[in-house]
Short mmCIF file of C-alpha atoms in Angstrom, two decimals:
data_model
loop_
_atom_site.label_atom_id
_atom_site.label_comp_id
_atom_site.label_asym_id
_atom_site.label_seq_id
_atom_site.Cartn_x
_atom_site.Cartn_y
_atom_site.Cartn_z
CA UNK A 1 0.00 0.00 0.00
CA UNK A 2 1.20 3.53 -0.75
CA UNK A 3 2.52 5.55 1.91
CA UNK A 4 -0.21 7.79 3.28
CA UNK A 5 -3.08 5.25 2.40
CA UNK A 6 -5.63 5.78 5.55
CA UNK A 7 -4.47 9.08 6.47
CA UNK A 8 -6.15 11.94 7.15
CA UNK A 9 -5.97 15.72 8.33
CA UNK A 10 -7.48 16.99 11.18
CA UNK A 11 -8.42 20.48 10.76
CA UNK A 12 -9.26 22.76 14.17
CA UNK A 13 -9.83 26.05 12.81
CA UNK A 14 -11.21 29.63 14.99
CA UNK A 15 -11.23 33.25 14.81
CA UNK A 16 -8.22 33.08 16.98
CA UNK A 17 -6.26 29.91 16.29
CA UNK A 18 -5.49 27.20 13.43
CA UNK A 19 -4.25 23.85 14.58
CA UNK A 20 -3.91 20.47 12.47
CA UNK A 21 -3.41 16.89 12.97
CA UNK A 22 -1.92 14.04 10.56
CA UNK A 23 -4.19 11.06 11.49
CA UNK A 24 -3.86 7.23 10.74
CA UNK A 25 -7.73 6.48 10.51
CA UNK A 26 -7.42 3.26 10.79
CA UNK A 27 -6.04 2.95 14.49
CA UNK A 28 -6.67 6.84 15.23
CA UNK A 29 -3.21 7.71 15.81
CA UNK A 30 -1.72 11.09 15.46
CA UNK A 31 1.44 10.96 12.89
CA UNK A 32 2.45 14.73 12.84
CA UNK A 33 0.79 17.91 13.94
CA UNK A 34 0.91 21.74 12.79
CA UNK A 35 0.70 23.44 16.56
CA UNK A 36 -0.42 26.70 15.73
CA UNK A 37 -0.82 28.97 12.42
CA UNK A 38 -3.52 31.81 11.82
CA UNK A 39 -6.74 31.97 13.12
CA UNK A 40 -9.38 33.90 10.41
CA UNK A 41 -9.80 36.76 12.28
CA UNK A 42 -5.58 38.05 10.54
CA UNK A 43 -6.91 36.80 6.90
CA UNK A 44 -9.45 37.90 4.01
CA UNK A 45 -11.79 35.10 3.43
CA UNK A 46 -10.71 34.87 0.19
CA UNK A 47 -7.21 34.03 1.35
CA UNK A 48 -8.64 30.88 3.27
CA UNK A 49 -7.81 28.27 0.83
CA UNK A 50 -4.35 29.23 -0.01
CA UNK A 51 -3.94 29.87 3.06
CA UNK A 52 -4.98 25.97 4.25
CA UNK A 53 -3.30 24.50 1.18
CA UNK A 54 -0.01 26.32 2.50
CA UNK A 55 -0.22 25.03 5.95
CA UNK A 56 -0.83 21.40 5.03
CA UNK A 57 1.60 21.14 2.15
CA UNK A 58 4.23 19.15 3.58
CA UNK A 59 1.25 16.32 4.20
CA UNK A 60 -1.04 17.17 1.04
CA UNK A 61 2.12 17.66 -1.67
CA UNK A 62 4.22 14.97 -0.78
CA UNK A 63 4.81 12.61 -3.75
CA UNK A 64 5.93 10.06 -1.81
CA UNK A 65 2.25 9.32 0.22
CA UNK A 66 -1.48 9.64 -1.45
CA UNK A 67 -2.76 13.21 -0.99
CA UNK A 68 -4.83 12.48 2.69
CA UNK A 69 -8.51 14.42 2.60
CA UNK A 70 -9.10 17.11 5.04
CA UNK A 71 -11.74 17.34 7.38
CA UNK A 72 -12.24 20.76 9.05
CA UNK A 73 -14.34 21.80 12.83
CA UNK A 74 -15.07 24.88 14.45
CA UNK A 75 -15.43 28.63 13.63
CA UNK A 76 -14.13 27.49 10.09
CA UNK A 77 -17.69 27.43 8.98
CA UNK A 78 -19.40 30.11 10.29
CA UNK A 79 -20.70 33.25 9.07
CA UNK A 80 -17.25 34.48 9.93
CA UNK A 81 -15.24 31.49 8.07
CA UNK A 82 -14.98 29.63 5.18
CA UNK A 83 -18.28 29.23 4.15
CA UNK A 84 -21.60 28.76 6.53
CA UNK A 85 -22.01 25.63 7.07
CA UNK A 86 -25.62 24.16 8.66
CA UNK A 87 -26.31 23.88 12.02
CA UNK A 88 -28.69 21.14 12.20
CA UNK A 89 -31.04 20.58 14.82
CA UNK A 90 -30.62 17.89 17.87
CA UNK A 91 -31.09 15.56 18.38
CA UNK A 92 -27.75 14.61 16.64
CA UNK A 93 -25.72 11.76 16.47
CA UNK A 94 -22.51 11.25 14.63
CA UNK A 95 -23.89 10.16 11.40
CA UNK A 96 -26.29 13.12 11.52
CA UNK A 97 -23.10 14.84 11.14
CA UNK A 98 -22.40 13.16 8.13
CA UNK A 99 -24.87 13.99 6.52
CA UNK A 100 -24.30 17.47 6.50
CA UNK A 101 -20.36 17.79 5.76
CA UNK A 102 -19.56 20.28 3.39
CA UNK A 103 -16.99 20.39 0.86
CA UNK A 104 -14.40 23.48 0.76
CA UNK A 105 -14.44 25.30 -2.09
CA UNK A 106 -11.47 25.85 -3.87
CA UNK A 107 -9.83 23.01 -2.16
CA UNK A 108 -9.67 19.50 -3.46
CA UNK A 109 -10.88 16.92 -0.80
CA UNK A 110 -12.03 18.89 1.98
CA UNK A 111 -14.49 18.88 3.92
CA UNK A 112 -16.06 20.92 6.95
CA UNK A 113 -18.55 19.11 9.53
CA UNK A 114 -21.50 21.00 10.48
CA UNK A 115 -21.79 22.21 13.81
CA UNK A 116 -25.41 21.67 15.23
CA UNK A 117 -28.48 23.72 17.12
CA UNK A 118 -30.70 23.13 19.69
CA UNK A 119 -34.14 24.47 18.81
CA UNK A 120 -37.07 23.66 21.40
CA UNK A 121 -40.38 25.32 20.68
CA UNK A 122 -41.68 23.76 23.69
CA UNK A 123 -39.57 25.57 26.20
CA UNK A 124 -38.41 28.74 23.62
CA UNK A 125 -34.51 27.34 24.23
CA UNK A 126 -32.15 28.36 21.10
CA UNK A 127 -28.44 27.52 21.43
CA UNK A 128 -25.62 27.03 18.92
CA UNK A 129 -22.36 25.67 18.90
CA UNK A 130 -19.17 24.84 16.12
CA UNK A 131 -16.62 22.68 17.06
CA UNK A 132 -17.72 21.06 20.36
CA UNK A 133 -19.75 18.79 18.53
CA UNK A 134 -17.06 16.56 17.40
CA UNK A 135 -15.39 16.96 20.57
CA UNK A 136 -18.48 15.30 22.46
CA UNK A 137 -17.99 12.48 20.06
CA UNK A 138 -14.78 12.38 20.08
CA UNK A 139 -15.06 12.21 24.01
CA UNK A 140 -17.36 9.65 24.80
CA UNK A 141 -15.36 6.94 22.18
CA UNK A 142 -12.02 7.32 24.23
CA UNK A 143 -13.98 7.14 28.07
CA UNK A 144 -16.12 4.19 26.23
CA UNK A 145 -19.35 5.74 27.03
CA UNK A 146 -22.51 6.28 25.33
CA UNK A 147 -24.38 8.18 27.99
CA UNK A 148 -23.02 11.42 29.62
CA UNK A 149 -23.13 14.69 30.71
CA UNK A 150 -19.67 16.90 29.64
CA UNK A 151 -18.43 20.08 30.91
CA UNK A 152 -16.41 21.72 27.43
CA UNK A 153 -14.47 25.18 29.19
CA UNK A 154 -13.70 27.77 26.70
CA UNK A 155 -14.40 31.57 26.18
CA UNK A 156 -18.23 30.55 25.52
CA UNK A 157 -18.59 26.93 28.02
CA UNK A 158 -20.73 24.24 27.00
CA UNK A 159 -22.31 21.75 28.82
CA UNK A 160 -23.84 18.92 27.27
CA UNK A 161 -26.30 15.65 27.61
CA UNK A 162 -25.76 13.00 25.32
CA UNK A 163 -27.69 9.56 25.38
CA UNK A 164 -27.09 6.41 23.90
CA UNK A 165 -24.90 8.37 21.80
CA UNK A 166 -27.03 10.82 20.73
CA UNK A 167 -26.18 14.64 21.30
CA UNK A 168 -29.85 15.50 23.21
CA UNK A 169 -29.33 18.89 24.46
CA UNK A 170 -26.86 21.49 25.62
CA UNK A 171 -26.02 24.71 27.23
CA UNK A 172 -23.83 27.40 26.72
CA UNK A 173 -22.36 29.65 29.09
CA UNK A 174 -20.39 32.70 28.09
CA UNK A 175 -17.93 32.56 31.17
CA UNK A 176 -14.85 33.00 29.53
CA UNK A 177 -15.68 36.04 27.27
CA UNK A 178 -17.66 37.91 30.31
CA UNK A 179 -14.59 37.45 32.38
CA UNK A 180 -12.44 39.00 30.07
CA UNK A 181 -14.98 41.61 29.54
CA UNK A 182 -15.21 42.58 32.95
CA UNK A 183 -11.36 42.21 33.82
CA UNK A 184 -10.99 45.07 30.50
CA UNK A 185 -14.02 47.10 30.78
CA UNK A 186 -15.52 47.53 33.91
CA UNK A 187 -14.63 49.03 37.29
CA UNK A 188 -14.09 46.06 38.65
CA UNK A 189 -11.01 44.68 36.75
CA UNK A 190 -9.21 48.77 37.42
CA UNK A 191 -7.06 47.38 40.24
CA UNK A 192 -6.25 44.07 38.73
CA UNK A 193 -2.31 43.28 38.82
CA UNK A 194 -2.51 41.60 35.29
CA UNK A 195 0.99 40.28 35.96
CA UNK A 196 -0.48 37.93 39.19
CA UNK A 197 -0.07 34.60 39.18
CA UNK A 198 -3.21 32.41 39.74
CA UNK A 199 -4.39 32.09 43.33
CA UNK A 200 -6.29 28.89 44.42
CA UNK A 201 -7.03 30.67 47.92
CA UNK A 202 -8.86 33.75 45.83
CA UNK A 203 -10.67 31.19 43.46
CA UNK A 204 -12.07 28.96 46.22
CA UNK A 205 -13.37 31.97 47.80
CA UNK A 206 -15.05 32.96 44.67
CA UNK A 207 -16.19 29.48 44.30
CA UNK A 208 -17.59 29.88 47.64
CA UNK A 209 -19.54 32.96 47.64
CA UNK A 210 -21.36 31.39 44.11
CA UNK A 211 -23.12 29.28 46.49
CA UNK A 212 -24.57 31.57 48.55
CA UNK A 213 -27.91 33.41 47.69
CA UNK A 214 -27.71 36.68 46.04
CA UNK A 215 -26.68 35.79 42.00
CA UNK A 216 -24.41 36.66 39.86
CA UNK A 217 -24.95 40.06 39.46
CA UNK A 218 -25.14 40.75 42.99
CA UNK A 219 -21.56 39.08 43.60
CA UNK A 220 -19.68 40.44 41.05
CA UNK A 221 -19.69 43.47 42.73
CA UNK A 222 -18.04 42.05 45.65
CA UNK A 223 -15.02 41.69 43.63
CA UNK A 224 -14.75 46.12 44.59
CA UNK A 225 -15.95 45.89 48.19
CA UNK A 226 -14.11 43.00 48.89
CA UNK A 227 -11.34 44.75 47.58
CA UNK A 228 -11.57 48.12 49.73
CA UNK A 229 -12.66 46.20 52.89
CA UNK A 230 -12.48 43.05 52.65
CA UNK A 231 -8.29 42.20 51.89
CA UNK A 232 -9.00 40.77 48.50
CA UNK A 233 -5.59 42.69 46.70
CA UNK A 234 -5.13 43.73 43.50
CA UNK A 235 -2.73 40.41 43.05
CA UNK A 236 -6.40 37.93 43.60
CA UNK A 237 -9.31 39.85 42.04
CA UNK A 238 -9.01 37.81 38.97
CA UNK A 239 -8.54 34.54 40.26
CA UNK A 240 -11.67 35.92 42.34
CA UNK A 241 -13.71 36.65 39.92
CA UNK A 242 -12.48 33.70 37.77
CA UNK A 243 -13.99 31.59 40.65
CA UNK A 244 -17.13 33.40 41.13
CA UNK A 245 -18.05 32.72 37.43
CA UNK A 246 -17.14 29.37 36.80
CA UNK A 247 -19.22 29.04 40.28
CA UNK A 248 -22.44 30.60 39.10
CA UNK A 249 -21.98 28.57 36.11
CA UNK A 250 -21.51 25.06 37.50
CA UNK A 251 -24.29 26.34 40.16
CA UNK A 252 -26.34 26.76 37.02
CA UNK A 253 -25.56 23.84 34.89
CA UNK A 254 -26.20 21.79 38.25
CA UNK A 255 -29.81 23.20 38.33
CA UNK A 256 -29.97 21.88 34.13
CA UNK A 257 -28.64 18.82 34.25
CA UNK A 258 -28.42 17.46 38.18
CA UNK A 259 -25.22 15.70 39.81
CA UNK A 260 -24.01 12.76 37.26
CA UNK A 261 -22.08 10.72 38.61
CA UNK A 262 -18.67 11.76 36.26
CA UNK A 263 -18.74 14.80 34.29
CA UNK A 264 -16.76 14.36 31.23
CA UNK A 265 -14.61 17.66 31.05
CA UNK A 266 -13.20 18.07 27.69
CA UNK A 267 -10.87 20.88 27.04
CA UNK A 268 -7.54 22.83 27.10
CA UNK A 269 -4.41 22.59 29.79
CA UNK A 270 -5.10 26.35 30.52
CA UNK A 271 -8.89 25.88 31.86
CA UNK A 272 -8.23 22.27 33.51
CA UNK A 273 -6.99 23.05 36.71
CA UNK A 274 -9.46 25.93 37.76
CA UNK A 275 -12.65 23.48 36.53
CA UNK A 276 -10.89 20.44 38.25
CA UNK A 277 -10.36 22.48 41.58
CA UNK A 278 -14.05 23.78 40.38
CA UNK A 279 -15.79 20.34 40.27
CA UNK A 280 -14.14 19.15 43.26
CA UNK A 281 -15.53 21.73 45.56
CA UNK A 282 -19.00 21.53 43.90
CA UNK A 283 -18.83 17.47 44.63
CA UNK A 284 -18.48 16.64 41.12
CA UNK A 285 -16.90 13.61 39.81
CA UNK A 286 -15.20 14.15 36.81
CA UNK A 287 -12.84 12.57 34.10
CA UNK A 288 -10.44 14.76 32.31
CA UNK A 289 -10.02 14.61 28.30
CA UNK A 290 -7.94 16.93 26.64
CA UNK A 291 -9.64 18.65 24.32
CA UNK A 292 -6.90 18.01 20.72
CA UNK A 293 -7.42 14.24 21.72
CA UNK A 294 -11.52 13.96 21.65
CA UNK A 295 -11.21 16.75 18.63
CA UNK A 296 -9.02 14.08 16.63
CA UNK A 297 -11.43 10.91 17.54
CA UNK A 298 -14.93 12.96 16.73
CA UNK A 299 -13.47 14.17 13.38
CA UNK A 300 -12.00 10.60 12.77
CA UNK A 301 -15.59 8.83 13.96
CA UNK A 302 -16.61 11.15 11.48
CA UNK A 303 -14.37 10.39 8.67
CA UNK A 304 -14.99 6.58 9.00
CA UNK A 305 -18.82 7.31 8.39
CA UNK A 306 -18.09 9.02 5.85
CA UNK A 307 -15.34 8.38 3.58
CA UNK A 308 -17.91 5.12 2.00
CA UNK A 309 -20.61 8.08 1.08
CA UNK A 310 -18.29 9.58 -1.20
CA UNK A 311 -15.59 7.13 -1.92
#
């Protein structure tokens, strides 16, 4: 068999970040990986194909190996991306996802997966998401589960139910972007030493006053008074308010989706420790997945479903 026979290219692709993976499909191993490149927000959309063809060239222009296809996830294709890709509506398994990959334009054999919606007339519930789809997937093959409920951190945090492998409903919580927001634009984040290093003691107390009555709006604020009265210094309002929002949202997504037994929390070495430390004080059992590794088994779960449709 030719070299490069049962490969494929892995394709995680946001406004902020480009990352790609070299994948045997066959055993799901990764071969080679691009860490980082440009994220669309720093190119023209018409510069998107070059740009991808440029990136994976030492995989896709090799004469020595068969030219591998290229599957693509996230932000890629949204309104802000590639080309808009559907969001179908749950509930969604991964075949459903099949069904709606698109191919690239401009770019021989490639293809971007759908991300999917939740639509529910009965309760007036609209949510979207791109990306986290295939991470769900991708997440549930390597704990072996078909039922679960996941925790997936990021700048907007989903939480997810999926039953007998079949994506049923999620949530999303914008934790990471309203931290940010409040850190940069509010009165709150003025005394904030930016150059601080994380403090657990800060974030368990922020953890800690999520649980009391009051909500979120009333306890952000305690990030100033705390700060004139209370001792919390300008080195721990972050980490503060870091745990009082990842508090109100756990508090939240406890009220959605109860106490499972293990959350499956799917994501990236910069979130893991504070939703570990998070999940531990909220009595939460949890198993950790990083979030390239279920991104590379959804896309390849994926790929095997599909690769007979069009072969």
């Amino acid at each position: 068999m030719d070299r490069g026979a049962g490969e494929v290219v892995v394709v995680d692709w946001g406004t902020t970040s480009f990352r790609a993976w070299l994948v045997d499909v066959g055993s799901g191993r990764c071969l080679d990986e691009i860490p980082t490149g440009h994220g669309m927000r720093a190119l023209e959309r018409q510069d998107f194909p070059t740009y991808c063809q440029a990136m994976l060239s030492r995989w896709r222009d090799d004469p020595g190996r068969l030219r591998p296809p290229v599957y693509m996830a996230g932000m890629v294709g949204s309104s802000l991306g590639w080309l808009t890709a559907p969001q179908p509506p749950l509930p969604m398994g991964a075949e459903g996802l099949v069904e709606h990959a698109v191919a690239a334009p401009g770019m021989a054999d490639a293809w971007i997966i759908p991300g999917v919606r939740l639509q529910d007339s009965a309760t007036d519930r609209i949510d979207v998401m791109r990306g986290e789809e295939v991470q769900i997937f991708g997440a549930l093959l390597l704990a072996g589960r078909r039922d679960a409920v996941l925790c997936l951190p990021g700048t907007h945090a989903k939480w997810a139910r999926v039953e007998e492998g079949v994506l049923v409903d999620f949530a999303t919580s914008v934790t990471g972007e309203l931290y940010q927001a409040v850190l940069d634009h509010t009165i709150l984040g003025r005394p904030v030493d930016h150059g601080a290093p994380w403090s657990e003691t800060a974030f368990r107390l922020g953890l800690d006053v999520a649980k009391r009555s009051g909500g979120l709006l009333d306890h952000l604020f305690t990030a100033r008074s705390r700060h004139l009265y209370g001792g919390l210094g300008s080195e721990a309002i972050a980490s503060y308010l870091s745990g009082l929002l990842i508090g109100h949202e756990l508090k939240a997504m406890g009220d959605r989706y109860g106490a499972p037994d293990d959350v499956l929390l799917v994501g990236a070495e910069a979130l893991r420790r504070q939703y570990e430390t998070a999940l531990a004080t909220f009595s939460r059992k949890y198993r950790w997945i990083a979030g390239p590794d279920a991104t590379i088994a959804g896309v390849v779960e994926v790929v095997r479903k599909h690769r007979p449709r069009i072969g």
